[in-house]
Amino acid sequence: VLQAISGWNTASTQSTASTVQEGSSTIANDYKILIEKAAATYGIPAKLIESVIKHESNFNPNAVSKAGATGLMQLMPATANYLGVQDSTDPEQNIMGGAKYLRQMLDQFDNNISVALAAYNAGPGNVRKYDGIPPFKETTNYVKKVLNYYQG
């Protein structure tokens, strides 16, 4: 289930979408529905998609990284284009595109969640180059944080 969107903190991991502040509940329900749709479409646990969104954008559909990644699942423009995402700030397109990409990474790396997350973050080429999780501090931290939330 989608955790609280605004006022997020790690102590709220047992929260449900219904605890989101008034005015945000429609958005929370929309994200929950979209996450569950993507999970069912691509055969990925909803909690894993939620974990990626939490770490990538903290549920901000307008988030933009220094590198130019955009939206809830922080898709790079070329990746978004490859996935058929026309508007990375559109939550449905971004979640469906990000989940599709995550599914591709899982398929490429034998359903190894840690390695697939590393590929999602650093690119599959770097994972192949290093034959596993690349030794980049950002990537190792990314995998650890997403997995901690996913397994929490």
PDB file of C-alpha atoms in Angstrom:
ATOM      1  CA  VAL A   1       0.000   0.000   0.000  1.00  0.00           C
ATOM      2  CA  LEU A   2       1.044   3.537  -0.592  1.00  0.00           C
ATOM      3  CA  GLN A   3       2.402   5.225   2.459  1.00  0.00           C
ATOM      4  CA  ALA A   4       1.751   8.826   3.408  1.00  0.00           C
ATOM      5  CA  ILE A   5       2.706  11.219   0.626  1.00  0.00           C
ATOM      6  CA  SER A   6       3.225  14.453   2.500  1.00  0.00           C
ATOM      7  CA  GLY A   7       5.085  14.669   5.772  1.00  0.00           C
ATOM      8  CA  TRP A   8       6.854  11.376   5.073  1.00  0.00           C
ATOM      9  CA  ASN A   9       9.119   9.948   7.702  1.00  0.00           C
ATOM     10  CA  THR A  10      10.526   6.508   8.291  1.00  0.00           C
ATOM     11  CA  ALA A  11       8.425   6.074  11.429  1.00  0.00           C
ATOM     12  CA  SER A  12       5.304   6.098   9.264  1.00  0.00           C
ATOM     13  CA  THR A  13       6.004   2.780   7.561  1.00  0.00           C
ATOM     14  CA  GLN A  14       2.880   1.288   9.126  1.00  0.00           C
ATOM     15  CA  SER A  15       0.717   4.148   7.833  1.00  0.00           C
ATOM     16  CA  THR A  16      -1.833   3.633   5.127  1.00  0.00           C
ATOM     17  CA  ALA A  17      -3.051   5.938   2.404  1.00  0.00           C
ATOM     18  CA  SER A  18      -5.985   6.846   4.634  1.00  0.00           C
ATOM     19  CA  THR A  19      -3.622   8.629   7.035  1.00  0.00           C
ATOM     20  CA  VAL A  20      -2.534  11.168   4.447  1.00  0.00           C
ATOM     21  CA  GLN A  21      -3.474  14.716   5.333  1.00  0.00           C
ATOM     22  CA  GLU A  22      -6.829  15.876   4.061  1.00  0.00           C
ATOM     23  CA  GLY A  23      -6.547  17.177   0.516  1.00  0.00           C
ATOM     24  CA  SER A  24      -3.887  14.635  -0.391  1.00  0.00           C
ATOM     25  CA  SER A  25      -6.052  11.550   0.056  1.00  0.00           C
ATOM     26  CA  THR A  26      -7.249  11.553  -3.559  1.00  0.00           C
ATOM     27  CA  ILE A  27      -3.644  11.681  -4.756  1.00  0.00           C
ATOM     28  CA  ALA A  28      -2.678   8.885  -2.346  1.00  0.00           C
ATOM     29  CA  ASN A  29      -5.509   6.720  -3.588  1.00  0.00           C
ATOM     30  CA  ASP A  30      -4.571   7.470  -7.196  1.00  0.00           C
ATOM     31  CA  TYR A  31      -0.954   6.454  -6.584  1.00  0.00           C
ATOM     32  CA  LYS A  32      -2.030   3.312  -4.758  1.00  0.00           C
ATOM     33  CA  ILE A  33      -4.236   2.331  -7.687  1.00  0.00           C
ATOM     34  CA  LEU A  34      -1.508   3.151 -10.220  1.00  0.00           C
ATOM     35  CA  ILE A  35       1.130   1.238  -8.274  1.00  0.00           C
ATOM     36  CA  GLU A  36      -1.134  -1.794  -7.997  1.00  0.00           C
ATOM     37  CA  LYS A  37      -1.953  -1.575 -11.728  1.00  0.00           C
ATOM     38  CA  ALA A  38       1.750  -1.464 -12.618  1.00  0.00           C
ATOM     39  CA  ALA A  39       2.506  -4.305 -10.200  1.00  0.00           C
ATOM     40  CA  ALA A  40      -0.168  -6.495 -11.776  1.00  0.00           C
ATOM     41  CA  THR A  41       0.815  -5.549 -15.330  1.00  0.00           C
ATOM     42  CA  TYR A  42       4.520  -6.241 -14.898  1.00  0.00           C
ATOM     43  CA  GLY A  43       4.508  -8.927 -12.187  1.00  0.00           C
ATOM     44  CA  ILE A  44       6.428  -6.836  -9.672  1.00  0.00           C
ATOM     45  CA  PRO A  45       5.535  -6.513  -5.988  1.00  0.00           C
ATOM     46  CA  ALA A  46       3.676  -3.236  -5.384  1.00  0.00           C
ATOM     47  CA  LYS A  47       5.915  -2.629  -2.371  1.00  0.00           C
ATOM     48  CA  LEU A  48       9.001  -2.718  -4.626  1.00  0.00           C
ATOM     49  CA  ILE A  49       7.536  -0.101  -6.969  1.00  0.00           C
ATOM     50  CA  GLU A  50       6.527   2.001  -3.976  1.00  0.00           C
ATOM     51  CA  SER A  51      10.060   1.641  -2.561  1.00  0.00           C
ATOM     52  CA  VAL A  52      11.625   2.902  -5.784  1.00  0.00           C
ATOM     53  CA  ILE A  53       9.205   5.854  -5.899  1.00  0.00           C
ATOM     54  CA  LYS A  54       9.878   6.665  -2.235  1.00  0.00           C
ATOM     55  CA  HIS A  55      13.618   6.807  -2.815  1.00  0.00           C
ATOM     56  CA  GLU A  56      13.585   8.367  -6.277  1.00  0.00           C
ATOM     57  CA  SER A  57      11.135  11.239  -5.744  1.00  0.00           C
ATOM     58  CA  ASN A  58       9.511  10.912  -2.321  1.00  0.00           C
ATOM     59  CA  PHE A  59       6.202  10.758  -4.217  1.00  0.00           C
ATOM     60  CA  ASN A  60       6.715  14.116  -5.957  1.00  0.00           C
ATOM     61  CA  PRO A  61       5.509  13.762  -9.573  1.00  0.00           C
ATOM     62  CA  ASN A  62       7.307  16.992 -10.507  1.00  0.00           C
ATOM     63  CA  ALA A  63      10.713  15.976  -9.142  1.00  0.00           C
ATOM     64  CA  VAL A  64      13.649  16.624 -11.480  1.00  0.00           C
ATOM     65  CA  SER A  65      17.177  15.430 -10.709  1.00  0.00           C
ATOM     66  CA  LYS A  66      20.410  17.273 -11.497  1.00  0.00           C
ATOM     67  CA  ALA A  67      20.943  14.708 -14.256  1.00  0.00           C
ATOM     68  CA  GLY A  68      17.529  15.454 -15.779  1.00  0.00           C
ATOM     69  CA  ALA A  69      15.541  12.447 -14.559  1.00  0.00           C
ATOM     70  CA  THR A  70      11.894  13.334 -14.083  1.00  0.00           C
ATOM     71  CA  GLY A  71       8.792  12.255 -12.212  1.00  0.00           C
ATOM     72  CA  LEU A  72       7.871   9.763  -9.540  1.00  0.00           C
ATOM     73  CA  MET A  73      10.243   7.038 -10.745  1.00  0.00           C
ATOM     74  CA  GLN A  74      12.856   9.501 -12.059  1.00  0.00           C
ATOM     75  CA  LEU A  75      13.030   8.456 -15.690  1.00  0.00           C
ATOM     76  CA  MET A  76      15.823   9.866 -17.816  1.00  0.00           C
ATOM     77  CA  PRO A  77      14.504  11.447 -21.045  1.00  0.00           C
ATOM     78  CA  ALA A  78      16.013   8.794 -23.339  1.00  0.00           C
ATOM     79  CA  THR A  79      14.720   5.975 -21.139  1.00  0.00           C
ATOM     80  CA  ALA A  80      11.264   7.556 -20.965  1.00  0.00           C
ATOM     81  CA  ASN A  81      11.240   7.879 -24.750  1.00  0.00           C
ATOM     82  CA  TYR A  82      12.323   4.242 -25.163  1.00  0.00           C
ATOM     83  CA  LEU A  83       9.516   3.183 -22.814  1.00  0.00           C
ATOM     84  CA  GLY A  84       6.909   5.229 -24.672  1.00  0.00           C
ATOM     85  CA  VAL A  85       6.431   7.718 -21.839  1.00  0.00           C
ATOM     86  CA  GLN A  86       5.400  11.029 -23.390  1.00  0.00           C
ATOM     87  CA  ASP A  87       4.990  13.013 -20.156  1.00  0.00           C
ATOM     88  CA  SER A  88       7.258  11.930 -17.303  1.00  0.00           C
ATOM     89  CA  THR A  89       5.406  14.189 -14.874  1.00  0.00           C
ATOM     90  CA  ASP A  90       2.161  12.291 -15.511  1.00  0.00           C
ATOM     91  CA  PRO A  91       1.972   9.831 -12.594  1.00  0.00           C
ATOM     92  CA  GLU A  92       0.335   7.023 -14.576  1.00  0.00           C
ATOM     93  CA  GLN A  93       2.768   7.216 -17.480  1.00  0.00           C
ATOM     94  CA  ASN A  94       5.747   7.512 -15.141  1.00  0.00           C
ATOM     95  CA  ILE A  95       4.760   4.636 -12.859  1.00  0.00           C
ATOM     96  CA  MET A  96       3.840   2.362 -15.758  1.00  0.00           C
ATOM     97  CA  GLY A  97       7.049   3.259 -17.604  1.00  0.00           C
ATOM     98  CA  GLY A  98       9.237   2.917 -14.520  1.00  0.00           C
ATOM     99  CA  ALA A  99       7.678  -0.424 -13.612  1.00  0.00           C
ATOM    100  CA  LYS A 100       8.150  -1.646 -17.178  1.00  0.00           C
ATOM    101  CA  TYR A 101      11.828  -0.666 -17.012  1.00  0.00           C
ATOM    102  CA  LEU A 102      12.231  -2.307 -13.607  1.00  0.00           C
ATOM    103  CA  ARG A 103      10.649  -5.490 -15.029  1.00  0.00           C
ATOM    104  CA  GLN A 104      13.160  -5.392 -17.905  1.00  0.00           C
ATOM    105  CA  MET A 105      16.025  -5.071 -15.421  1.00  0.00           C
ATOM    106  CA  LEU A 106      14.653  -7.988 -13.381  1.00  0.00           C
ATOM    107  CA  ASP A 107      14.392 -10.081 -16.541  1.00  0.00           C
ATOM    108  CA  GLN A 108      17.922  -9.167 -17.634  1.00  0.00           C
ATOM    109  CA  PHE A 109      19.449  -9.986 -14.260  1.00  0.00           C
ATOM    110  CA  ASP A 110      17.704 -13.256 -13.343  1.00  0.00           C
ATOM    111  CA  ASN A 111      15.125 -11.636 -11.048  1.00  0.00           C
ATOM    112  CA  ASN A 112      17.885 -10.577  -8.664  1.00  0.00           C
ATOM    113  CA  ILE A 113      16.241  -7.556  -7.039  1.00  0.00           C
ATOM    114  CA  SER A 114      19.504  -6.023  -5.771  1.00  0.00           C
ATOM    115  CA  VAL A 115      21.188  -6.230  -9.165  1.00  0.00           C
ATOM    116  CA  ALA A 116      18.038  -5.045 -10.972  1.00  0.00           C
ATOM    117  CA  LEU A 117      17.873  -2.018  -8.671  1.00  0.00           C
ATOM    118  CA  ALA A 118      21.537  -1.296  -9.380  1.00  0.00           C
ATOM    119  CA  ALA A 119      20.767  -1.446 -13.106  1.00  0.00           C
ATOM    120  CA  TYR A 120      17.766   0.841 -12.634  1.00  0.00           C
ATOM    121  CA  ASN A 121      20.045   3.355 -10.921  1.00  0.00           C
ATOM    122  CA  ALA A 122      23.374   3.055 -12.763  1.00  0.00           C
ATOM    123  CA  GLY A 123      22.269   1.480 -16.029  1.00  0.00           C
ATOM    124  CA  PRO A 124      22.448  -2.132 -17.174  1.00  0.00           C
ATOM    125  CA  GLY A 125      25.728  -1.487 -18.987  1.00  0.00           C
ATOM    126  CA  ASN A 126      27.472  -0.659 -15.725  1.00  0.00           C
ATOM    127  CA  VAL A 127      26.036  -3.769 -14.062  1.00  0.00           C
ATOM    128  CA  ARG A 128      27.372  -5.925 -16.908  1.00  0.00           C
ATOM    129  CA  LYS A 129      30.720  -4.097 -16.861  1.00  0.00           C
ATOM    130  CA  TYR A 130      31.194  -4.828 -13.153  1.00  0.00           C
ATOM    131  CA  ASP A 131      29.422  -8.201 -13.285  1.00  0.00           C
ATOM    132  CA  GLY A 132      27.064  -7.124 -10.517  1.00  0.00           C
ATOM    133  CA  ILE A 133      26.377  -4.024  -8.461  1.00  0.00           C
ATOM    134  CA  PRO A 134      28.807  -1.315  -9.614  1.00  0.00           C
ATOM    135  CA  PRO A 135      31.172   0.050  -6.948  1.00  0.00           C
ATOM    136  CA  PHE A 136      29.620   3.517  -7.137  1.00  0.00           C
ATOM    137  CA  LYS A 137      28.758   4.972  -3.738  1.00  0.00           C
ATOM    138  CA  GLU A 138      25.488   6.408  -5.080  1.00  0.00           C
ATOM    139  CA  THR A 139      24.435   3.022  -6.477  1.00  0.00           C
ATOM    140  CA  THR A 140      25.393   0.946  -3.454  1.00  0.00           C
ATOM    141  CA  ASN A 141      23.555   3.412  -1.195  1.00  0.00           C
ATOM    142  CA  TYR A 142      20.563   3.400  -3.553  1.00  0.00           C
ATOM    143  CA  VAL A 143      20.256  -0.390  -3.510  1.00  0.00           C
ATOM    144  CA  LYS A 144      20.622  -0.498   0.274  1.00  0.00           C
ATOM    145  CA  LYS A 145      18.004   2.206   0.906  1.00  0.00           C
ATOM    146  CA  VAL A 146      15.434   0.847  -1.547  1.00  0.00           C
ATOM    147  CA  LEU A 147      15.844  -2.676  -0.185  1.00  0.00           C
ATOM    148  CA  ASN A 148      15.587  -1.477   3.428  1.00  0.00           C
ATOM    149  CA  TYR A 149      12.296   0.212   2.663  1.00  0.00           C
ATOM    150  CA  TYR A 150      11.064  -2.727   0.582  1.00  0.00           C
ATOM    151  CA  GLN A 151      11.891  -5.250   3.292  1.00  0.00           C
ATOM    152  CA  GLY A 152      10.722  -2.996   6.150  1.00  0.00           C
TER     153      GLY A 152
END
